[in-house]
PDB file of C-alpha atoms in Angstrom:
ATOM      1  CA  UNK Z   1      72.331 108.618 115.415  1.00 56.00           C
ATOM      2  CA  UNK Z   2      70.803 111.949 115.086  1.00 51.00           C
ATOM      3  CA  UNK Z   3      73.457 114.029 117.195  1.00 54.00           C
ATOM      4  CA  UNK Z   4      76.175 111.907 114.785  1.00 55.00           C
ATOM      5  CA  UNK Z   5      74.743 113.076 111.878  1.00 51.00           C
ATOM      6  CA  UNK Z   6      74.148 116.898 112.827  1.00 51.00           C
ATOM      7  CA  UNK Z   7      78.247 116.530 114.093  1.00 55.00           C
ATOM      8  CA  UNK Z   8      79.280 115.071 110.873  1.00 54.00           C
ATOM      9  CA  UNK Z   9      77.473 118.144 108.792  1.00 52.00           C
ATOM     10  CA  UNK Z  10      78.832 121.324 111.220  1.00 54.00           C
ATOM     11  CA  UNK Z  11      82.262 119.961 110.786  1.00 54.00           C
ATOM     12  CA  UNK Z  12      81.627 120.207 106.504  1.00 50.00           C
ATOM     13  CA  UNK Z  13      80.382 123.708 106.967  1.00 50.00           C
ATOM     14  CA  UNK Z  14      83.314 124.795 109.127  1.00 54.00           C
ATOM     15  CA  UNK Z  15      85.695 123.177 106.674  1.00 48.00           C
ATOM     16  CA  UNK Z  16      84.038 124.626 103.750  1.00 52.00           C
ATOM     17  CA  UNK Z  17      84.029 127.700 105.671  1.00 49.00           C
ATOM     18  CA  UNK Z  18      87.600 128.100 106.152  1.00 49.00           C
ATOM     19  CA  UNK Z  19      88.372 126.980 102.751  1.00 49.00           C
ATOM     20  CA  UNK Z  20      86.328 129.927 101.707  1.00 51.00           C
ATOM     21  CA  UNK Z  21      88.300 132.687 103.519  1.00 50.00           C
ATOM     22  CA  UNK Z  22      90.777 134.440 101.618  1.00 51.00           C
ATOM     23  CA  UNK Z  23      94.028 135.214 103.359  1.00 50.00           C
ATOM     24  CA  UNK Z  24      96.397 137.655 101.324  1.00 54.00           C
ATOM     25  CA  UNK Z  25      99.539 136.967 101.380  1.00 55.00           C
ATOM     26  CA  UNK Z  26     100.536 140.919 100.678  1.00 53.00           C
ATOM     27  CA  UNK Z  27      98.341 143.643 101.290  1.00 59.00           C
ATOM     28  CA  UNK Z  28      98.095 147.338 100.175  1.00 59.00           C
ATOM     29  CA  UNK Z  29      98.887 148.489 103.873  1.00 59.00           C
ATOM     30  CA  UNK Z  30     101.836 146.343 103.630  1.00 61.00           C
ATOM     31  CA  UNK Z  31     103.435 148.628 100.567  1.00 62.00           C
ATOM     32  CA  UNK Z  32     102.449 151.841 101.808  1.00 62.00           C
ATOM     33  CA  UNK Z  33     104.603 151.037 104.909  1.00 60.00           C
ATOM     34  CA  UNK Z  34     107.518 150.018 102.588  1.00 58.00           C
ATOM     35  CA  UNK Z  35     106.906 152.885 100.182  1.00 58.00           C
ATOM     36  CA  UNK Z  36     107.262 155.070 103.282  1.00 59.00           C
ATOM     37  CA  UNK Z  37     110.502 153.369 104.625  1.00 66.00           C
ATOM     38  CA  UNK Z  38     111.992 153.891 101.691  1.00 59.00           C
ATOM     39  CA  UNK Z  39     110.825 157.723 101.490  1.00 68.00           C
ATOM     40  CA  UNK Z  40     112.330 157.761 104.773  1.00 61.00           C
ATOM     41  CA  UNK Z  41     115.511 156.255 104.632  1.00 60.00           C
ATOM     42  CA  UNK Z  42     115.959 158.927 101.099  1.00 65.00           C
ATOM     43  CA  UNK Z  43     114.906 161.773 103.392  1.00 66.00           C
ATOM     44  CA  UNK Z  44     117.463 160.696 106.024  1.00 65.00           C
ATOM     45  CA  UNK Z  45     120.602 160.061 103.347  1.00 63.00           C
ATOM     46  CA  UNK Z  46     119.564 163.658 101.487  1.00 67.00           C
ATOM     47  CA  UNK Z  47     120.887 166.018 104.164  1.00 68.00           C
ATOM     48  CA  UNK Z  48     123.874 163.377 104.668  1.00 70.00           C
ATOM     49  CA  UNK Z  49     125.138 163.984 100.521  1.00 69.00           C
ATOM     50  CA  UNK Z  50     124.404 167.665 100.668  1.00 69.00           C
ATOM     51  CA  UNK Z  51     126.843 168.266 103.695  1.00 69.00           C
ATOM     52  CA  UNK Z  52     129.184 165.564 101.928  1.00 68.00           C
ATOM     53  CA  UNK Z  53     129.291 167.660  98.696  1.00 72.00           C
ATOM     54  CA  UNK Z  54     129.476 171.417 101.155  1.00 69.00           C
ATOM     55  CA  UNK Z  55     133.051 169.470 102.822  1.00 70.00           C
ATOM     56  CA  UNK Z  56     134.023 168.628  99.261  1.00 75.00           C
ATOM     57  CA  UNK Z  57     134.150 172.217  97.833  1.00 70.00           C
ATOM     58  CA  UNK Z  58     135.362 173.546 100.902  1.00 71.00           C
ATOM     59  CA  UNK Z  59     138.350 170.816 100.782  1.00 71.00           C
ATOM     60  CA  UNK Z  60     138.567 171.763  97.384  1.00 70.00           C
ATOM     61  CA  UNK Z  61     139.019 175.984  98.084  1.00 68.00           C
ATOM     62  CA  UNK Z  62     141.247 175.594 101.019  1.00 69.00           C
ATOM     63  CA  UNK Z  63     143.747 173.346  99.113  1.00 71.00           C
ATOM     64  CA  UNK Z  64     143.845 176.528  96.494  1.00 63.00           C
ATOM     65  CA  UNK Z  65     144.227 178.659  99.079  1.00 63.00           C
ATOM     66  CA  UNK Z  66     147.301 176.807 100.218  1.00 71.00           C
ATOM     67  CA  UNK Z  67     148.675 176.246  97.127  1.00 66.00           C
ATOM     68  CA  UNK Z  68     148.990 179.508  96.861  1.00 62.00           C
ATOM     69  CA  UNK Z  69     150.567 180.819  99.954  1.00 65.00           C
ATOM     70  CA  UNK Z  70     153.134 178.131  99.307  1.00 62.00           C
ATOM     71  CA  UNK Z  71     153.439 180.302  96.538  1.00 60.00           C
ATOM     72  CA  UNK Z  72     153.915 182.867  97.749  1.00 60.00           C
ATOM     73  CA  UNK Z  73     156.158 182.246 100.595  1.00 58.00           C
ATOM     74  CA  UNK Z  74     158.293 180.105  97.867  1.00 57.00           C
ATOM     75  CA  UNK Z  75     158.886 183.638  95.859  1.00 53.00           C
ATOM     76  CA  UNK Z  76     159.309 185.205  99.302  1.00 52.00           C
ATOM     77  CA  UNK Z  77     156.024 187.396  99.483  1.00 49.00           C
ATOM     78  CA  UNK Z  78     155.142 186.129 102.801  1.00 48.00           C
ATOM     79  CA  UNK Z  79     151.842 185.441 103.590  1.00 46.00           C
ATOM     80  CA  UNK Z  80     149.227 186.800 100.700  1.00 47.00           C
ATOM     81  CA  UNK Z  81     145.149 187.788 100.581  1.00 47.00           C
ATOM     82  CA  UNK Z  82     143.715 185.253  98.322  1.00 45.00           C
ATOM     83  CA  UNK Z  83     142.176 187.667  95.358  1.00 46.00           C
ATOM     84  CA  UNK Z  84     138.145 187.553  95.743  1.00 43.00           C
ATOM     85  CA  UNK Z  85     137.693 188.813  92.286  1.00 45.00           C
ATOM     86  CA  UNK Z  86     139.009 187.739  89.829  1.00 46.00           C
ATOM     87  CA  UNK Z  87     141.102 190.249  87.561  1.00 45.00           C
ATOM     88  CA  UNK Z  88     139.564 191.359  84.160  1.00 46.00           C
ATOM     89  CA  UNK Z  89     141.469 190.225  81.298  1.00 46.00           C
ATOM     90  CA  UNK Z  90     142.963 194.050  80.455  1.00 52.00           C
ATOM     91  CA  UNK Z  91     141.968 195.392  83.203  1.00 75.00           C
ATOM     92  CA  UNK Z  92     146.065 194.702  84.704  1.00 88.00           C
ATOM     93  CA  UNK Z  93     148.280 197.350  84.476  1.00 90.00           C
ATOM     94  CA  UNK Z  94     151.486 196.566  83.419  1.00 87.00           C
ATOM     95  CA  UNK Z  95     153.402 199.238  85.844  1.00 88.00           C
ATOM     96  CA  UNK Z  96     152.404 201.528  88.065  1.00 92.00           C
ATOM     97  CA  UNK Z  97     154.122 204.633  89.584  1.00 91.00           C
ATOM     98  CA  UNK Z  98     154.790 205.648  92.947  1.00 91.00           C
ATOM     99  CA  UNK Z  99     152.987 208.791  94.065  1.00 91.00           C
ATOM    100  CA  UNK Z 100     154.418 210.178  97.452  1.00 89.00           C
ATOM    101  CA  UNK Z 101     158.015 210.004  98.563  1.00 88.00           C
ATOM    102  CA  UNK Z 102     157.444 207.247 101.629  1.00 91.00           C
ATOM    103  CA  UNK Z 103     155.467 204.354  99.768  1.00 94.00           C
ATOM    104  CA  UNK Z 104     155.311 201.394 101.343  1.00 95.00           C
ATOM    105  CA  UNK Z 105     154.900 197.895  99.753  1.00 96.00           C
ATOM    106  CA  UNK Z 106     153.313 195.233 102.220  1.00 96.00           C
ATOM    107  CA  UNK Z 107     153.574 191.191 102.089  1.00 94.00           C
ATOM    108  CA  UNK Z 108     150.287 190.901 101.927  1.00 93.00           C
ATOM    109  CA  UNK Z 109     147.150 193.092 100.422  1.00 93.00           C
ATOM    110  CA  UNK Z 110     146.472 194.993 103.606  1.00 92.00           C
ATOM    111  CA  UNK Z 111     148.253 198.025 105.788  1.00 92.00           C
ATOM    112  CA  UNK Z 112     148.110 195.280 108.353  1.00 92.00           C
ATOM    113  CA  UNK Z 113     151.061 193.089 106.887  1.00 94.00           C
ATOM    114  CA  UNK Z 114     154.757 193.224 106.737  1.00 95.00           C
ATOM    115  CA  UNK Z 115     156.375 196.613 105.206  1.00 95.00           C
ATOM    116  CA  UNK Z 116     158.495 194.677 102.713  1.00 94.00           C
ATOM    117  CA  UNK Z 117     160.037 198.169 100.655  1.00 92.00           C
ATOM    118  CA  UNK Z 118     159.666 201.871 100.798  1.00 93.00           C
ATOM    119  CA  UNK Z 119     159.798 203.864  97.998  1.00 89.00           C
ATOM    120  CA  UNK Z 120     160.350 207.452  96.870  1.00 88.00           C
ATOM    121  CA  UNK Z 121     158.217 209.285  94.401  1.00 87.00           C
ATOM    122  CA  UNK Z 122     158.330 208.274  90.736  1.00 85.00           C
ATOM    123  CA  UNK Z 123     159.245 204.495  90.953  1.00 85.00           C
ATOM    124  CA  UNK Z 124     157.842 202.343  88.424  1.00 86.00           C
ATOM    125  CA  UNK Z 125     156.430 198.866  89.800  1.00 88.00           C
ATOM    126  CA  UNK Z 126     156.102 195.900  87.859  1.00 88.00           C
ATOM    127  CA  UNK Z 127     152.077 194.668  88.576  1.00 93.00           C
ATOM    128  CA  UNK Z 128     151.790 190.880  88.218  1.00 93.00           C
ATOM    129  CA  UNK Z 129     148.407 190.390  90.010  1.00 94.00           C
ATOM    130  CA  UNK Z 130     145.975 192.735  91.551  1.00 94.00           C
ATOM    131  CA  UNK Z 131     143.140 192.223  94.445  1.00 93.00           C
ATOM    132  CA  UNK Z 132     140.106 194.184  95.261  1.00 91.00           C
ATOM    133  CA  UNK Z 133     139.209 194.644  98.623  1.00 87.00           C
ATOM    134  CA  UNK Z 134     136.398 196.212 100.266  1.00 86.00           C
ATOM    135  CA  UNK Z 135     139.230 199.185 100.793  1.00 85.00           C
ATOM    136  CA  UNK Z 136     140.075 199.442  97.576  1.00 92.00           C
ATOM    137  CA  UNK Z 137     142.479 197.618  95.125  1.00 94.00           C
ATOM    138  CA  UNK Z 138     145.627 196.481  95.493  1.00 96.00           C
ATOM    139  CA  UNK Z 139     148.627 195.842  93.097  1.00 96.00           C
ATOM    140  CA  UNK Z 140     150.671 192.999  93.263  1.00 96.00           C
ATOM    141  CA  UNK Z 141     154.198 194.173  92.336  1.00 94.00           C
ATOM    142  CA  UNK Z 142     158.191 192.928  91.798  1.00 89.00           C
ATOM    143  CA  UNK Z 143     160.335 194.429  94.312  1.00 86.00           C
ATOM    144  CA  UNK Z 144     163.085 192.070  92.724  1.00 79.00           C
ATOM    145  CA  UNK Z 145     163.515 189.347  90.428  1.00 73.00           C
ATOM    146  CA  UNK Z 146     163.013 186.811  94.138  1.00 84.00           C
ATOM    147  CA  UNK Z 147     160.633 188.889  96.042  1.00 89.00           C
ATOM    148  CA  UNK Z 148     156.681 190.548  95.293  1.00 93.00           C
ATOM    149  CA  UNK Z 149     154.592 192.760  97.612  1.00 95.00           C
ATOM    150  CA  UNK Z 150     151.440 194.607  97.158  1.00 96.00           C
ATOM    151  CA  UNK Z 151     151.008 198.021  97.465  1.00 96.00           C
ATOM    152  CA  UNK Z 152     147.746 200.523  97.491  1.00 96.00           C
ATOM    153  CA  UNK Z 153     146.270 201.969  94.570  1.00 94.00           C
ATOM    154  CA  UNK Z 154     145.845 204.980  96.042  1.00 94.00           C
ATOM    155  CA  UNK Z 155     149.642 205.428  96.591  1.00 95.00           C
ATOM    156  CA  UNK Z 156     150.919 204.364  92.951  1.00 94.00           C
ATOM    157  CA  UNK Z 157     149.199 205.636  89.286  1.00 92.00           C
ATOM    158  CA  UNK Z 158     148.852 204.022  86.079  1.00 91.00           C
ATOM    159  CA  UNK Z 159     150.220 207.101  84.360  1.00 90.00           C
ATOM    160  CA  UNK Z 160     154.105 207.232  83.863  1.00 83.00           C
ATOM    161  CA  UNK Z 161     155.339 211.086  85.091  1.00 84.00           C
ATOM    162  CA  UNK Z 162     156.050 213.644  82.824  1.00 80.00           C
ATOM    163  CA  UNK Z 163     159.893 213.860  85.106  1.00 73.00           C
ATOM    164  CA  UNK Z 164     159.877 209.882  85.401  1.00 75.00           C
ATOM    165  CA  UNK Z 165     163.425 208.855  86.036  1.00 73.00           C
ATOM    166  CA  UNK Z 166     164.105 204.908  85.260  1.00 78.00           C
ATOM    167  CA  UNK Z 167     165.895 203.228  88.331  1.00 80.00           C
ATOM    168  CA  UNK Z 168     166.038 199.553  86.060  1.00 84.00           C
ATOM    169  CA  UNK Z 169     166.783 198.225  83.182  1.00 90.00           C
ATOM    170  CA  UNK Z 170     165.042 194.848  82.281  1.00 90.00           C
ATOM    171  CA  UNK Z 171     166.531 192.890  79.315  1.00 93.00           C
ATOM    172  CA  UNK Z 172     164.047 191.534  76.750  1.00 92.00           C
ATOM    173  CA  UNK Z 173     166.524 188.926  75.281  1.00 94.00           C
ATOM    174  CA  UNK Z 174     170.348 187.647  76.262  1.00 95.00           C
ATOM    175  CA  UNK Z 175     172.262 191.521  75.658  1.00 95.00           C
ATOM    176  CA  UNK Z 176     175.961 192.569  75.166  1.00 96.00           C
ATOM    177  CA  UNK Z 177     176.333 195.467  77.830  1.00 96.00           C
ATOM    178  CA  UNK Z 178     179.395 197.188  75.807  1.00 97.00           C
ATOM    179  CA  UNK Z 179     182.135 199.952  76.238  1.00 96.00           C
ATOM    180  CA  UNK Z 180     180.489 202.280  74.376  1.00 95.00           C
ATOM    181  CA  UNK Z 181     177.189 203.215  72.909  1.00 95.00           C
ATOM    182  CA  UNK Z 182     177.540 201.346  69.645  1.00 95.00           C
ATOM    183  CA  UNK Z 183     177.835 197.875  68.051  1.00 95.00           C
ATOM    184  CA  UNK Z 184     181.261 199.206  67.179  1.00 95.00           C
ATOM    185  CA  UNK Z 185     182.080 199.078  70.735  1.00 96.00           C
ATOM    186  CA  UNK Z 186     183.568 195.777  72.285  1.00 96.00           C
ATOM    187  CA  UNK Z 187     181.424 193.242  74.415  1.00 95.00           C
ATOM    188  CA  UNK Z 188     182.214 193.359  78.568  1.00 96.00           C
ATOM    189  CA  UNK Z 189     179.788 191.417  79.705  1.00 95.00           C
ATOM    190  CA  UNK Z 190     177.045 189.479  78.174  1.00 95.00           C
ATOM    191  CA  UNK Z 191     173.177 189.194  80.480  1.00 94.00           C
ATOM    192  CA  UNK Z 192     170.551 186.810  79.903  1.00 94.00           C
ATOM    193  CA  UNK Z 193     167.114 187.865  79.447  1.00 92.00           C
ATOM    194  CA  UNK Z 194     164.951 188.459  82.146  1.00 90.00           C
ATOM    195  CA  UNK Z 195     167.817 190.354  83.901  1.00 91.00           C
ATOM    196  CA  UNK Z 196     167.432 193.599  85.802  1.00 89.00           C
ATOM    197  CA  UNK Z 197     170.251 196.182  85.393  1.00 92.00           C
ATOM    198  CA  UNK Z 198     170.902 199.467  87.336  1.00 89.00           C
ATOM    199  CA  UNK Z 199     169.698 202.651  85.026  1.00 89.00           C
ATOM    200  CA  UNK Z 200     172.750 205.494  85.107  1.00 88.00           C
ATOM    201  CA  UNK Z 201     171.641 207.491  82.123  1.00 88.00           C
ATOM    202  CA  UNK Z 202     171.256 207.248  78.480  1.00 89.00           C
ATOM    203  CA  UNK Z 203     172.449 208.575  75.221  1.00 91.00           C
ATOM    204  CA  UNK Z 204     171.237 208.904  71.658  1.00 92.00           C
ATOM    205  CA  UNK Z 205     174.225 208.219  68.845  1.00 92.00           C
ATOM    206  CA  UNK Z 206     174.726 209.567  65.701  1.00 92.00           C
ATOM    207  CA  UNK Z 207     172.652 206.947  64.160  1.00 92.00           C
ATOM    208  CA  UNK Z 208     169.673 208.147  66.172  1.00 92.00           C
ATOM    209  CA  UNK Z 209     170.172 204.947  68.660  1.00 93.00           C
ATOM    210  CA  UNK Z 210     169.204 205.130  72.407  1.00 93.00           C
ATOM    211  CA  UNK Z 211     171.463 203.632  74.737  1.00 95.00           C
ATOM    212  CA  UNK Z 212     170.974 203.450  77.878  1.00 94.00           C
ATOM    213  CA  UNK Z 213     174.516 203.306  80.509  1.00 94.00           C
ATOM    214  CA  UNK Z 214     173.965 200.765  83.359  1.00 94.00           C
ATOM    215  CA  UNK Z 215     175.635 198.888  85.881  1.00 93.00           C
ATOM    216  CA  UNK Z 216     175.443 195.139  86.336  1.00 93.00           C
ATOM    217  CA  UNK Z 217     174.961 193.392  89.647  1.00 90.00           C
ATOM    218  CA  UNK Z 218     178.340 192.176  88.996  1.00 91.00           C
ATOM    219  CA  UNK Z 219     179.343 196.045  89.162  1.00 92.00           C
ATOM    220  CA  UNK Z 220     180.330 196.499  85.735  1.00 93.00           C
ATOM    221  CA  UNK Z 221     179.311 199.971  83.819  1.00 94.00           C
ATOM    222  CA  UNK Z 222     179.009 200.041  80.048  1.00 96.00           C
ATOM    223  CA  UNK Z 223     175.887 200.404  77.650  1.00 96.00           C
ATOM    224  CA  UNK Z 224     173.170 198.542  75.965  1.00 96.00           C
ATOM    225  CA  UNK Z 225     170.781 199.069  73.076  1.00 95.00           C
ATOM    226  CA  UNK Z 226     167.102 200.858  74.604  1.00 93.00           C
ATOM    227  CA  UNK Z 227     165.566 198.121  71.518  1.00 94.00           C
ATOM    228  CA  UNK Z 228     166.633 195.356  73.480  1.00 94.00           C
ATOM    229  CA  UNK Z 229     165.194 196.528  76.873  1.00 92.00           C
ATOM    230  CA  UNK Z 230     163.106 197.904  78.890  1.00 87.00           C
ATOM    231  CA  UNK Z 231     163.131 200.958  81.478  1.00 82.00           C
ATOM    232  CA  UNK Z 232     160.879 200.292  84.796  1.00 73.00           C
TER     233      UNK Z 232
END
């Protein structure tokens, strides 16, 4: 009866025992390992989005860079040296002048690319675009109204000659090219703007007017008004 008894009251203090324990169901250990997972997992996805955003700009810059050599092979420049620097607003001339009697104006801004022209001394160069190199700059110019090259600085100057001799004649607006060199004169051919005209000369009138005597691409000769153009 004894050994019953003593039985009955170790199986009431085990019970009780148990019931006293505590067993967490979450524990500060267990956070600090998901704190650090997550830490982890950031650390892993960080170098992932900077390399994602270093493809993006570069996708970005090379589909510049071939927008504009379609560009320029479209206006038949051939292949062009994307400008590093950009140009300063005023900083453009608007023509420049051949130096030497042999210079040369390349498809692209380096002595490396294409000879596209050769020009004597004294030839005024329309400059649409310039590009500085680590050899200097270089002038994008209009060989014609389809086709631009670059040439040197160092071969052309922004300062027209003293003994500059036009070789075009660019109308400003839609011009009469005329017999003569007055309004008096009839009409033989009528240009639109924008159109380049062989220089032959020029002559001031009687009413102090400068004309200047061209040729058309057409091959006609005759005159228009100096106000309404402009000599390169």
């Amino acid at each position: 009866m004894k050994k019953k008894f003593l039985a009955t009251i170790g199986a009431v203090l085990g019970l009780s025992l148990l019931i006293s324990i505590n067993i967490p169901t979450s524990t500060k250990a267990d956070s600090n390992l998901l704190l650090a997972s997550v830490e982890w997992v950031q650390a892993q996805l960080n170098p992932i989005q900077t390399k994602v955003t270093s493809l993006e700009k570069q996708v970005a810059e090379q589909k510049v860079l071939i927008e504009q050599l379609q560009k320029a092979v479209a206006e038949g420049g051939g292949v062009v040296t994307p400008p590093t620097t950009p140009t300063v607003p005023g900083d453009l001339p608007s023509v420049v002048y051949t130096t030497t009697n042999s210079v040369k104006v390349h498809s692209g801004a380096s002595r490396d690319y294409k000879v596209l022209a050769t020009f004597g001394a004294n030839k005024g160069l329309t400059v649409i675009d310039q590009h500085k190199s680590a050899s200097g700059v270089w002038y994008r110019v209009e060989i014609s109204a389809t086709v631009k090259g670059w040439v040197f600085s160092g071969d052309v100057s922004t300062t027209k000659p003293t003994d500059y001799i036009p070789t075009n004649v660019i109308t400003k607006q839609a011009v009469n090219v005329r017999k003569g060199a007055t309004t008096n004169y009839a009409s033989i051919e009528l240009v639109a703007k924008g159109t380049s005209l062989k220089y032959l000369g020029s002559f001031k009138n009687a009413s102090g007017e400068t004309w200047y005597n061209v040729q058309t691409a057409k091959g006609t000769k005759g005159w228009v008004l100096s106000t309404l153009t402009e000599v390169k």
